[in-house]
Coordinates of C-alpha atoms in Angstrom, one line a residue:
M1 CA -0.3 -10.0 3.3
P2 CA 2.4 -8.4 5.5
F3 CA 1.4 -6.2 8.4
V4 CA 4.1 -3.6 9.1
R5 CA 4.7 -1.4 12.2
I6 CA 7.4 1.2 11.9
D7 CA 8.4 3.1 15.1
V8 CA 10.7 6.1 14.9
Q9 CA 12.1 8.4 17.6
G10 CA 11.4 12.1 17.0
T11 CA 10.4 12.4 13.4
D12 CA 8.0 14.2 11.1
A13 CA 5.2 12.9 8.8
A14 CA 7.4 13.1 5.7
R15 CA 10.1 10.8 7.2
L16 CA 7.5 8.4 8.4
E17 CA 5.9 8.3 4.9
A18 CA 9.4 7.8 3.3
L19 CA 10.2 4.9 5.7
G20 CA 6.8 3.3 4.9
R21 CA 7.5 3.6 1.2
A22 CA 11.0 2.1 1.7
V23 CA 9.7 -1.0 3.6
H24 CA 6.8 -1.5 1.2
E25 CA 9.0 -1.3 -1.9
A26 CA 11.5 -3.7 -0.3
L27 CA 8.7 -6.2 0.3
V28 CA 7.5 -5.9 -3.3
E29 CA 11.0 -6.3 -4.7
T30 CA 12.4 -9.1 -2.6
L31 CA 9.3 -11.2 -1.5
G32 CA 7.0 -10.5 -4.4
I33 CA 4.3 -8.9 -2.3
P34 CA 1.6 -7.3 -4.6
P35 CA 2.0 -3.6 -4.9
D36 CA -1.5 -2.9 -3.6
D37 CA -1.0 -5.0 -0.5
R38 CA 0.1 -2.3 2.0
F39 CA -1.0 -2.4 5.6
Q40 CA 1.2 -0.3 7.9
V41 CA 1.1 1.5 11.2
L42 CA 3.6 4.4 11.2
T43 CA 4.4 5.9 14.6
G44 CA 6.7 8.7 15.7
H45 CA 7.7 9.0 19.3
D46 CA 8.4 12.3 20.9
G47 CA 10.7 11.1 23.7
D48 CA 8.4 12.5 26.4
G49 CA 5.0 10.9 26.1
S50 CA 6.4 7.9 24.2
A51 CA 10.0 6.8 23.6
L52 CA 12.1 4.1 22.0
R53 CA 14.8 2.4 24.0
Y54 CA 17.9 0.8 22.4
D55 CA 21.5 -0.1 23.1
D56 CA 24.5 -1.1 21.1
H57 CA 24.3 -4.8 20.6
L58 CA 26.4 -7.2 18.5
G59 CA 28.8 -4.5 17.5
V60 CA 26.1 -2.2 16.0
H61 CA 26.1 1.3 17.3
R62 CA 22.6 2.9 17.3
D63 CA 21.6 6.5 18.0
E64 CA 18.5 8.7 18.1
G65 CA 18.0 7.9 14.4
I66 CA 16.8 4.4 15.3
V67 CA 14.0 2.9 13.3
F68 CA 12.2 -0.3 14.5
V69 CA 10.4 -2.2 11.7
A70 CA 8.2 -5.1 12.8
I71 CA 6.8 -7.2 10.0
T72 CA 4.2 -9.9 10.5
L73 CA 3.6 -12.2 7.5
R74 CA 2.6 -15.7 6.5
S75 CA 5.5 -18.2 6.8
G76 CA 7.4 -19.7 3.9
R77 CA 10.3 -17.4 2.9
T78 CA 13.8 -18.7 2.7
P79 CA 16.6 -17.3 4.9
S80 CA 18.2 -15.9 1.7
R81 CA 15.1 -14.0 0.8
K82 CA 14.8 -12.6 4.3
R83 CA 18.4 -11.4 4.2
A84 CA 17.6 -9.7 0.8
L85 CA 14.6 -8.0 2.4
Y86 CA 16.6 -6.7 5.4
R87 CA 19.4 -5.4 3.1
R88 CA 16.9 -3.7 0.8
I89 CA 14.9 -2.1 3.6
A90 CA 18.2 -0.6 4.9
E91 CA 19.2 0.6 1.5
L92 CA 15.9 2.2 0.7
A93 CA 15.5 3.7 4.3
Q94 CA 18.8 5.5 3.7
A95 CA 17.9 6.6 0.1
Y96 CA 14.3 7.8 1.0
A97 CA 14.6 8.9 4.6
G98 CA 18.3 9.5 5.2
T99 CA 18.4 6.8 7.9
E100 CA 21.8 5.2 8.5
P101 CA 21.6 1.5 7.7
R102 CA 23.0 0.7 11.2
N103 CA 19.9 2.3 12.7
V104 CA 17.4 0.0 10.8
F105 CA 16.3 -2.7 13.2
V106 CA 14.0 -5.3 11.5
T107 CA 12.1 -8.2 13.0
L108 CA 9.9 -10.7 11.1
T109 CA 7.1 -12.7 12.8
E110 CA 5.7 -15.5 10.7
N111 CA 2.4 -17.2 11.2
T112 CA -0.1 -19.4 9.3
D113 CA -3.1 -18.8 7.0
A114 CA -5.5 -19.3 9.9
D115 CA -3.9 -16.3 11.8
W116 CA -5.4 -13.7 9.5
S117 CA -8.8 -12.0 9.2
L118 CA -8.8 -9.3 6.5
G119 CA -12.2 -8.0 7.2
H120 CA -15.8 -9.1 7.8
G121 CA -14.7 -11.4 10.6
L122 CA -13.6 -14.0 8.0
A123 CA -10.4 -16.0 7.7
Q124 CA -10.0 -15.3 4.0
Y125 CA -6.9 -17.5 3.6
V126 CA -8.5 -20.6 5.1
S127 CA -10.6 -22.7 2.7

């Protein structure tokens, strides 16, 4: 049950949708997430009322095409599966939304079963 936030500087609804699709497909392909398990917040920032800030870090040059992808999910994936996820998100973001892979910034935050309520005020993953 990943929860995904995608933040993009100056974009339209079609690009946001394409990025959401790219991330979801990468999660399904690399981590085995069920296809109907999609929970995303897609946000475009106009640069005036809201903006994204970024710099070049660790030799990666970023520009106004920056895409921040924050994924929260239950812990347990290996580093190799996480690397496969990052790579696939970058590939699909380029294919679907024309986003340069260098502009795809991904973070994963892991938690436990007790950290989720999927509705009705219940902790569905806790027995």
